[in-house]
PDB file of C-alpha atoms in Angstrom:
ATOM      1  CA  MET W   1      -0.007  -0.091   0.047  1.00  0.00           C
ATOM      2  CA  GLY W   2       2.964   2.401   0.762  1.00  0.00           C
ATOM      3  CA  ILE W   3       4.151   2.170  -2.971  1.00  0.00           C
ATOM      4  CA  VAL W   4       0.728   2.911  -4.274  1.00  0.00           C
ATOM      5  CA  SER W   5       0.282   5.985  -2.042  1.00  0.00           C
ATOM      6  CA  ASP W   6       3.755   7.068  -2.995  1.00  0.00           C
ATOM      7  CA  ILE W   7       2.921   7.006  -6.615  1.00  0.00           C
ATOM      8  CA  PHE W   8      -0.435   8.803  -6.003  1.00  0.00           C
ATOM      9  CA  ARG W   9       1.559  11.280  -3.899  1.00  0.00           C
ATOM     10  CA  VAL W  10       3.805  11.924  -6.744  1.00  0.00           C
ATOM     11  CA  VAL W  11       1.150  12.288  -9.313  1.00  0.00           C
ATOM     12  CA  PHE W  12      -1.438  14.171  -7.334  1.00  0.00           C
ATOM     13  CA  GLY W  13       0.410  15.195  -4.410  1.00  0.00           C
ATOM     14  CA  GLY W  14       1.105  18.680  -2.876  1.00  0.00           C
ATOM     15  CA  GLY W  15      -2.611  19.737  -3.942  1.00  0.00           C
ATOM     16  CA  ARG W  16      -1.412  19.524  -7.587  1.00  0.00           C
ATOM     17  CA  ASN W  17      -2.658  17.381 -10.486  1.00  0.00           C
ATOM     18  CA  VAL W  18       0.172  16.567 -12.818  1.00  0.00           C
ATOM     19  CA  VAL W  19      -1.906  14.539 -15.223  1.00  0.00           C
ATOM     20  CA  ARG W  20      -4.331  17.813 -15.468  1.00  0.00           C
ATOM     21  CA  GLU W  21      -1.535  20.290 -15.643  1.00  0.00           C
ATOM     22  CA  THR W  22       0.327  18.284 -18.386  1.00  0.00           C
ATOM     23  CA  ALA W  23      -3.011  18.011 -20.374  1.00  0.00           C
ATOM     24  CA  GLU W  24      -3.329  21.588 -20.067  1.00  0.00           C
ATOM     25  CA  VAL W  25      -0.138  22.128 -21.970  1.00  0.00           C
ATOM     26  CA  PHE W  26      -1.773  20.614 -24.989  1.00  0.00           C
ATOM     27  CA  ARG W  27      -5.421  21.441 -24.674  1.00  0.00           C
ATOM     28  CA  GLU W  28      -6.936  24.658 -23.166  1.00  0.00           C
ATOM     29  CA  ASN W  29      -8.963  24.088 -19.817  1.00  0.00           C
ATOM     30  CA  ALA W  30     -12.496  24.737 -20.984  1.00  0.00           C
ATOM     31  CA  GLU W  31     -13.556  26.055 -17.620  1.00  0.00           C
ATOM     32  CA  ALA W  32     -10.661  28.435 -17.330  1.00  0.00           C
ATOM     33  CA  GLY W  33     -11.154  29.559 -20.808  1.00  0.00           C
ATOM     34  CA  ALA W  34     -14.800  30.340 -20.247  1.00  0.00           C
ATOM     35  CA  GLN W  35     -13.895  32.216 -17.111  1.00  0.00           C
ATOM     36  CA  ARG W  36     -11.234  34.326 -19.094  1.00  0.00           C
ATOM     37  CA  ALA W  37     -13.667  35.178 -21.738  1.00  0.00           C
ATOM     38  CA  PHE W  38     -16.355  36.161 -19.336  1.00  0.00           C
ATOM     39  CA  ASP W  39     -13.657  38.517 -17.597  1.00  0.00           C
ATOM     40  CA  VAL W  40     -12.905  40.070 -20.915  1.00  0.00           C
ATOM     41  CA  GLN W  41     -16.465  40.576 -21.825  1.00  0.00           C
ATOM     42  CA  GLY W  42     -17.129  42.026 -18.377  1.00  0.00           C
ATOM     43  CA  HIS W  43     -14.253  44.494 -18.711  1.00  0.00           C
ATOM     44  CA  ALA W  44     -15.271  45.624 -22.081  1.00  0.00           C
ATOM     45  CA  MET W  45     -18.987  46.201 -21.045  1.00  0.00           C
ATOM     46  CA  THR W  46     -17.669  48.069 -17.977  1.00  0.00           C
ATOM     47  CA  GLN W  47     -15.539  50.217 -20.332  1.00  0.00           C
ATOM     48  CA  PHE W  48     -18.551  50.842 -22.717  1.00  0.00           C
ATOM     49  CA  GLY W  49     -20.767  51.673 -19.832  1.00  0.00           C
ATOM     50  CA  ALA W  50     -18.256  54.155 -18.476  1.00  0.00           C
ATOM     51  CA  GLU W  51     -17.981  55.892 -21.981  1.00  0.00           C
ATOM     52  CA  PHE W  52     -21.846  56.269 -22.183  1.00  0.00           C
ATOM     53  CA  ASN W  53     -22.506  57.184 -18.342  1.00  0.00           C
ATOM     54  CA  PRO W  54     -24.170  60.379 -18.402  1.00  0.00           C
ATOM     55  CA  ARG W  55     -23.119  61.212 -14.808  1.00  0.00           C
ATOM     56  CA  ARG W  56     -19.363  61.063 -15.603  1.00  0.00           C
ATOM     57  CA  ARG W  57     -19.867  63.163 -18.842  1.00  0.00           C
ATOM     58  CA  GLY W  58     -18.710  66.666 -18.571  1.00  0.00           C
ATOM     59  CA  TRP W  59     -20.700  69.767 -19.527  1.00  0.00           C
ATOM     60  CA  PHE W  60     -18.689  70.050 -22.818  1.00  0.00           C
ATOM     61  CA  ASP W  61     -19.567  66.366 -23.906  1.00  0.00           C
ATOM     62  CA  ARG W  62     -23.350  67.223 -23.137  1.00  0.00           C
ATOM     63  CA  PHE W  63     -23.020  70.428 -24.976  1.00  0.00           C
ATOM     64  CA  MET W  64     -21.420  68.656 -28.058  1.00  0.00           C
ATOM     65  CA  ASP W  65     -24.050  65.990 -28.161  1.00  0.00           C
ATOM     66  CA  GLY W  66     -26.821  68.725 -28.081  1.00  0.00           C
ATOM     67  CA  LEU W  67     -24.987  70.705 -30.816  1.00  0.00           C
ATOM     68  CA  ASN W  68     -24.899  67.599 -33.025  1.00  0.00           C
ATOM     69  CA  ARG W  69     -28.497  67.231 -32.815  1.00  0.00           C
ATOM     70  CA  LEU W  70     -29.424  70.676 -34.006  1.00  0.00           C
ATOM     71  CA  PRO W  71     -28.644  70.987 -37.693  1.00  0.00           C
ATOM     72  CA  ARG W  72     -31.596  68.686 -39.155  1.00  0.00           C
ATOM     73  CA  PRO W  73     -34.129  70.444 -36.961  1.00  0.00           C
ATOM     74  CA  ALA W  74     -32.490  73.871 -37.492  1.00  0.00           C
ATOM     75  CA  LEU W  75     -32.627  73.578 -41.356  1.00  0.00           C
ATOM     76  CA  ALA W  76     -36.003  72.290 -41.336  1.00  0.00           C
ATOM     77  CA  LEU W  77     -37.383  75.015 -39.014  1.00  0.00           C
ATOM     78  CA  GLY W  78     -35.294  77.824 -40.687  1.00  0.00           C
ATOM     79  CA  THR W  79     -36.784  76.919 -44.009  1.00  0.00           C
ATOM     80  CA  LEU W  80     -40.319  77.224 -42.584  1.00  0.00           C
ATOM     81  CA  ALA W  81     -39.318  80.482 -41.016  1.00  0.00           C
ATOM     82  CA  LEU W  82     -38.276  81.739 -44.390  1.00  0.00           C
ATOM     83  CA  PHE W  83     -41.510  81.111 -45.883  1.00  0.00           C
ATOM     84  CA  ILE W  84     -43.490  82.671 -43.076  1.00  0.00           C
ATOM     85  CA  SER W  85     -41.194  85.799 -43.214  1.00  0.00           C
ATOM     86  CA  ALA W  86     -41.792  85.964 -47.004  1.00  0.00           C
ATOM     87  CA  MET W  87     -45.679  86.193 -46.301  1.00  0.00           C
ATOM     88  CA  VAL W  88     -45.336  88.462 -43.152  1.00  0.00           C
ATOM     89  CA  ASP W  89     -42.749  90.974 -44.523  1.00  0.00           C
ATOM     90  CA  PRO W  90     -42.127  90.615 -48.259  1.00  0.00           C
ATOM     91  CA  LEU W  91     -39.865  93.643 -48.387  1.00  0.00           C
ATOM     92  CA  TRP W  92     -37.677  92.377 -45.521  1.00  0.00           C
ATOM     93  CA  PHE W  93     -37.368  88.981 -47.092  1.00  0.00           C
ATOM     94  CA  ALA W  94     -36.615  90.332 -50.523  1.00  0.00           C
ATOM     95  CA  SER W  95     -33.835  92.436 -49.099  1.00  0.00           C
ATOM     96  CA  ARG W  96     -32.308  89.267 -47.271  1.00  0.00           C
ATOM     97  CA  MET W  97     -32.661  87.259 -50.513  1.00  0.00           C
ATOM     98  CA  GLN W  98     -30.621  90.158 -52.419  1.00  0.00           C
ATOM     99  CA  GLY W  99     -27.899  89.582 -49.857  1.00  0.00           C
ATOM    100  CA  ILE W 100     -27.860  85.811 -50.592  1.00  0.00           C
ATOM    101  CA  ALA W 101     -27.719  86.556 -54.411  1.00  0.00           C
ATOM    102  CA  LEU W 102     -24.409  88.130 -53.692  1.00  0.00           C
ATOM    103  CA  VAL W 103     -22.741  84.893 -52.235  1.00  0.00           C
ATOM    104  CA  PRO W 104     -20.039  83.667 -54.752  1.00  0.00           C
ATOM    105  CA  ASP W 105     -20.589  80.391 -56.331  1.00  0.00           C
ATOM    106  CA  PRO W 106     -17.631  78.626 -54.605  1.00  0.00           C
ATOM    107  CA  LEU W 107     -19.298  79.335 -51.361  1.00  0.00           C
ATOM    108  CA  TRP W 108     -22.455  77.677 -52.413  1.00  0.00           C
ATOM    109  CA  TRP W 109     -20.431  74.727 -53.664  1.00  0.00           C
ATOM    110  CA  LEU W 110     -18.738  74.489 -50.266  1.00  0.00           C
ATOM    111  CA  LEU W 111     -22.095  74.619 -48.710  1.00  0.00           C
ATOM    112  CA  GLY W 112     -23.503  71.940 -50.971  1.00  0.00           C
ATOM    113  CA  VAL W 113     -20.395  69.692 -50.201  1.00  0.00           C
ATOM    114  CA  ILE W 114     -20.931  70.003 -46.322  1.00  0.00           C
ATOM    115  CA  VAL W 115     -24.674  69.420 -46.418  1.00  0.00           C
ATOM    116  CA  SER W 116     -24.176  66.419 -48.754  1.00  0.00           C
ATOM    117  CA  PHE W 117     -21.564  64.820 -46.423  1.00  0.00           C
ATOM    118  CA  TYR W 118     -23.620  65.368 -43.445  1.00  0.00           C
ATOM    119  CA  PHE W 119     -26.870  64.256 -44.880  1.00  0.00           C
ATOM    120  CA  GLY W 120     -25.689  61.906 -47.655  1.00  0.00           C
ATOM    121  CA  ALA W 121     -24.330  59.047 -45.656  1.00  0.00           C
ATOM    122  CA  ARG W 122     -27.756  58.696 -43.885  1.00  0.00           C
ATOM    123  CA  HIS W 123     -29.641  58.982 -47.088  1.00  0.00           C
ATOM    124  CA  GLN W 124     -27.311  56.574 -48.875  1.00  0.00           C
ATOM    125  CA  LEU W 125     -27.905  53.943 -45.936  1.00  0.00           C
ATOM    126  CA  LYS W 126     -31.762  54.371 -46.127  1.00  0.00           C
ATOM    127  CA  ALA W 127     -31.613  54.029 -49.779  1.00  0.00           C
ATOM    128  CA  GLN W 128     -29.544  50.958 -49.839  1.00  0.00           C
ATOM    129  CA  ASN W 129     -31.858  49.321 -47.245  1.00  0.00           C
ATOM    130  CA  PHE W 130     -34.916  50.344 -49.460  1.00  0.00           C
ATOM    131  CA  GLN W 131     -33.208  48.822 -52.470  1.00  0.00           C
ATOM    132  CA  ARG W 132     -32.460  45.508 -50.737  1.00  0.00           C
ATOM    133  CA  ASP W 133     -36.162  45.321 -49.682  1.00  0.00           C
ATOM    134  CA  ILE W 134     -37.441  45.830 -53.126  1.00  0.00           C
ATOM    135  CA  ALA W 135     -35.025  43.258 -54.311  1.00  0.00           C
ATOM    136  CA  LEU W 136     -36.098  40.654 -51.786  1.00  0.00           C
ATOM    137  CA  GLY W 137     -39.695  41.482 -52.747  1.00  0.00           C
ATOM    138  CA  MET W 138     -39.073  41.029 -56.324  1.00  0.00           C
ATOM    139  CA  ALA W 139     -37.246  37.823 -55.679  1.00  0.00           C
ATOM    140  CA  ARG W 140     -40.393  36.375 -54.054  1.00  0.00           C
ATOM    141  CA  ALA W 141     -42.734  37.450 -56.804  1.00  0.00           C
ATOM    142  CA  PRO W 142     -42.480  34.403 -58.874  1.00  0.00           C
ATOM    143  CA  GLN W 143     -43.296  32.242 -55.993  1.00  0.00           C
ATOM    144  CA  VAL W 144     -46.114  34.442 -54.810  1.00  0.00           C
ATOM    145  CA  MET W 145     -47.520  34.308 -58.334  1.00  0.00           C
ATOM    146  CA  ALA W 146     -47.485  30.473 -58.541  1.00  0.00           C
ATOM    147  CA  ASN W 147     -49.017  30.298 -54.998  1.00  0.00           C
ATOM    148  CA  ILE W 148     -51.901  32.539 -56.195  1.00  0.00           C
ATOM    149  CA  ALA W 149     -52.331  30.572 -59.481  1.00  0.00           C
ATOM    150  CA  ALA W 150     -52.486  27.277 -57.497  1.00  0.00           C
ATOM    151  CA  LEU W 151     -54.987  28.771 -55.045  1.00  0.00           C
ATOM    152  CA  GLU W 152     -57.128  29.893 -57.951  1.00  0.00           C
ATOM    153  CA  LYS W 153     -57.245  26.571 -59.374  1.00  0.00           C
ATOM    154  CA  LEU W 154     -58.727  25.051 -56.063  1.00  0.00           C
ATOM    155  CA  ARG W 155     -61.635  27.499 -56.025  1.00  0.00           C
ATOM    156  CA  SER W 156     -64.994  25.776 -56.848  1.00  0.00           C
ATOM    157  CA  ASP W 157     -66.123  28.558 -58.903  1.00  0.00           C
ATOM    158  CA  SER W 158     -62.953  28.499 -60.978  1.00  0.00           C
ATOM    159  CA  HIS W 159     -63.444  28.699 -64.962  1.00  0.00           C
ATOM    160  CA  SER W 160     -60.283  26.755 -65.385  1.00  0.00           C
ATOM    161  CA  ASN W 161     -60.109  23.402 -66.910  1.00  0.00           C
ATOM    162  CA  GLY W 162     -59.114  21.881 -63.462  1.00  0.00           C
ATOM    163  CA  PRO W 163     -60.241  18.407 -62.320  1.00  0.00           C
ATOM    164  CA  GLY W 164     -64.102  18.329 -61.209  1.00  0.00           C
ATOM    165  CA  VAL W 165     -64.862  21.923 -62.529  1.00  0.00           C
ATOM    166  CA  ALA W 166     -67.239  22.297 -65.492  1.00  0.00           C
ATOM    167  CA  LYS W 167     -67.365  25.580 -67.631  1.00  0.00           C
ATOM    168  CA  SER W 168     -70.961  26.605 -67.345  1.00  0.00           C
ATOM    169  CA  GLY W 169     -70.614  29.722 -69.108  1.00  0.00           C
ATOM    170  CA  PRO W 170     -73.815  31.991 -68.854  1.00  0.00           C
ATOM    171  CA  ASP W 171     -76.055  28.939 -68.071  1.00  0.00           C
ATOM    172  CA  ALA W 172     -77.073  29.429 -64.324  1.00  0.00           C
ATOM    173  CA  GLN W 173     -78.560  25.869 -63.921  1.00  0.00           C
ATOM    174  CA  LEU W 174     -75.586  24.337 -65.299  1.00  0.00           C
ATOM    175  CA  GLY W 175     -73.293  26.290 -62.975  1.00  0.00           C
ATOM    176  CA  ILE W 176     -75.333  25.129 -59.934  1.00  0.00           C
ATOM    177  CA  ALA W 177     -75.328  21.609 -61.156  1.00  0.00           C
ATOM    178  CA  ALA W 178     -71.496  21.808 -61.547  1.00  0.00           C
ATOM    179  CA  VAL W 179     -71.062  22.555 -57.907  1.00  0.00           C
ATOM    180  CA  THR W 180     -73.897  20.490 -56.484  1.00  0.00           C
ATOM    181  CA  PRO W 181     -72.763  17.064 -55.243  1.00  0.00           C
ATOM    182  CA  GLU W 182     -74.089  14.221 -57.066  1.00  0.00           C
ATOM    183  CA  TYR W 183     -75.639  10.916 -55.941  1.00  0.00           C
ATOM    184  CA  ASN W 184     -73.130   8.524 -54.711  1.00  0.00           C
ATOM    185  CA  LEU W 185     -74.380   4.894 -54.478  1.00  0.00           C
ATOM    186  CA  ALA W 186     -71.350   3.760 -52.278  1.00  0.00           C
ATOM    187  CA  LEU W 187     -71.917   6.501 -49.913  1.00  0.00           C
ATOM    188  CA  GLU W 188     -75.633   5.719 -49.537  1.00  0.00           C
ATOM    189  CA  ASP W 189     -74.799   2.055 -48.922  1.00  0.00           C
ATOM    190  CA  TRP W 190     -72.528   3.148 -46.146  1.00  0.00           C
ATOM    191  CA  LYS W 191     -74.929   5.355 -44.506  1.00  0.00           C
ATOM    192  CA  SER W 192     -77.660   2.631 -44.444  1.00  0.00           C
ATOM    193  CA  LEU W 193     -75.135   0.255 -42.932  1.00  0.00           C
ATOM    194  CA  ARG W 194     -74.505   2.652 -40.206  1.00  0.00           C
ATOM    195  CA  ALA W 195     -78.186   3.396 -39.659  1.00  0.00           C
ATOM    196  CA  VAL W 196     -78.784  -0.414 -38.926  1.00  0.00           C
TER     197      VAL W 196
END
């Protein structure tokens, strides 16, 4: 018994597991790997949370966020204000428009580039999503048409040459006769056997 205990003490002694430690050289310990991944994800989420924590942000960050949200509403409301000012005081509006007429073309081009870059990326994303949705819808169109055609063939009042459907044309009695079930001798025999 002493030899066996000495062997076990060498292999597993001192609070160590030599077999496990040797195996971990060639293969990662799944439990330890999962713990490391959990720790990394936890630290990343803590960092992201700290970046977007409104209590830790200074007045400058809050001011810049508010400033970034202003251009679209300012342009929309400013355009409406121009229309209103044209109706309220046409002379004031005309004098301001004469001033805008003096703006040189390169400055208009620069304004166009700035506005295009500001709004263009969002517009492009929306346009690409819209085109993708249209393409998916068009790809489904042949299958939808085939399904509709198959369903139309199943209608009892269909005028196709499907099985069990007669073309009655304008004759109402023939149309009623085409959809009225006919006498079935086997069914009547079965009903009489069940009644007995």
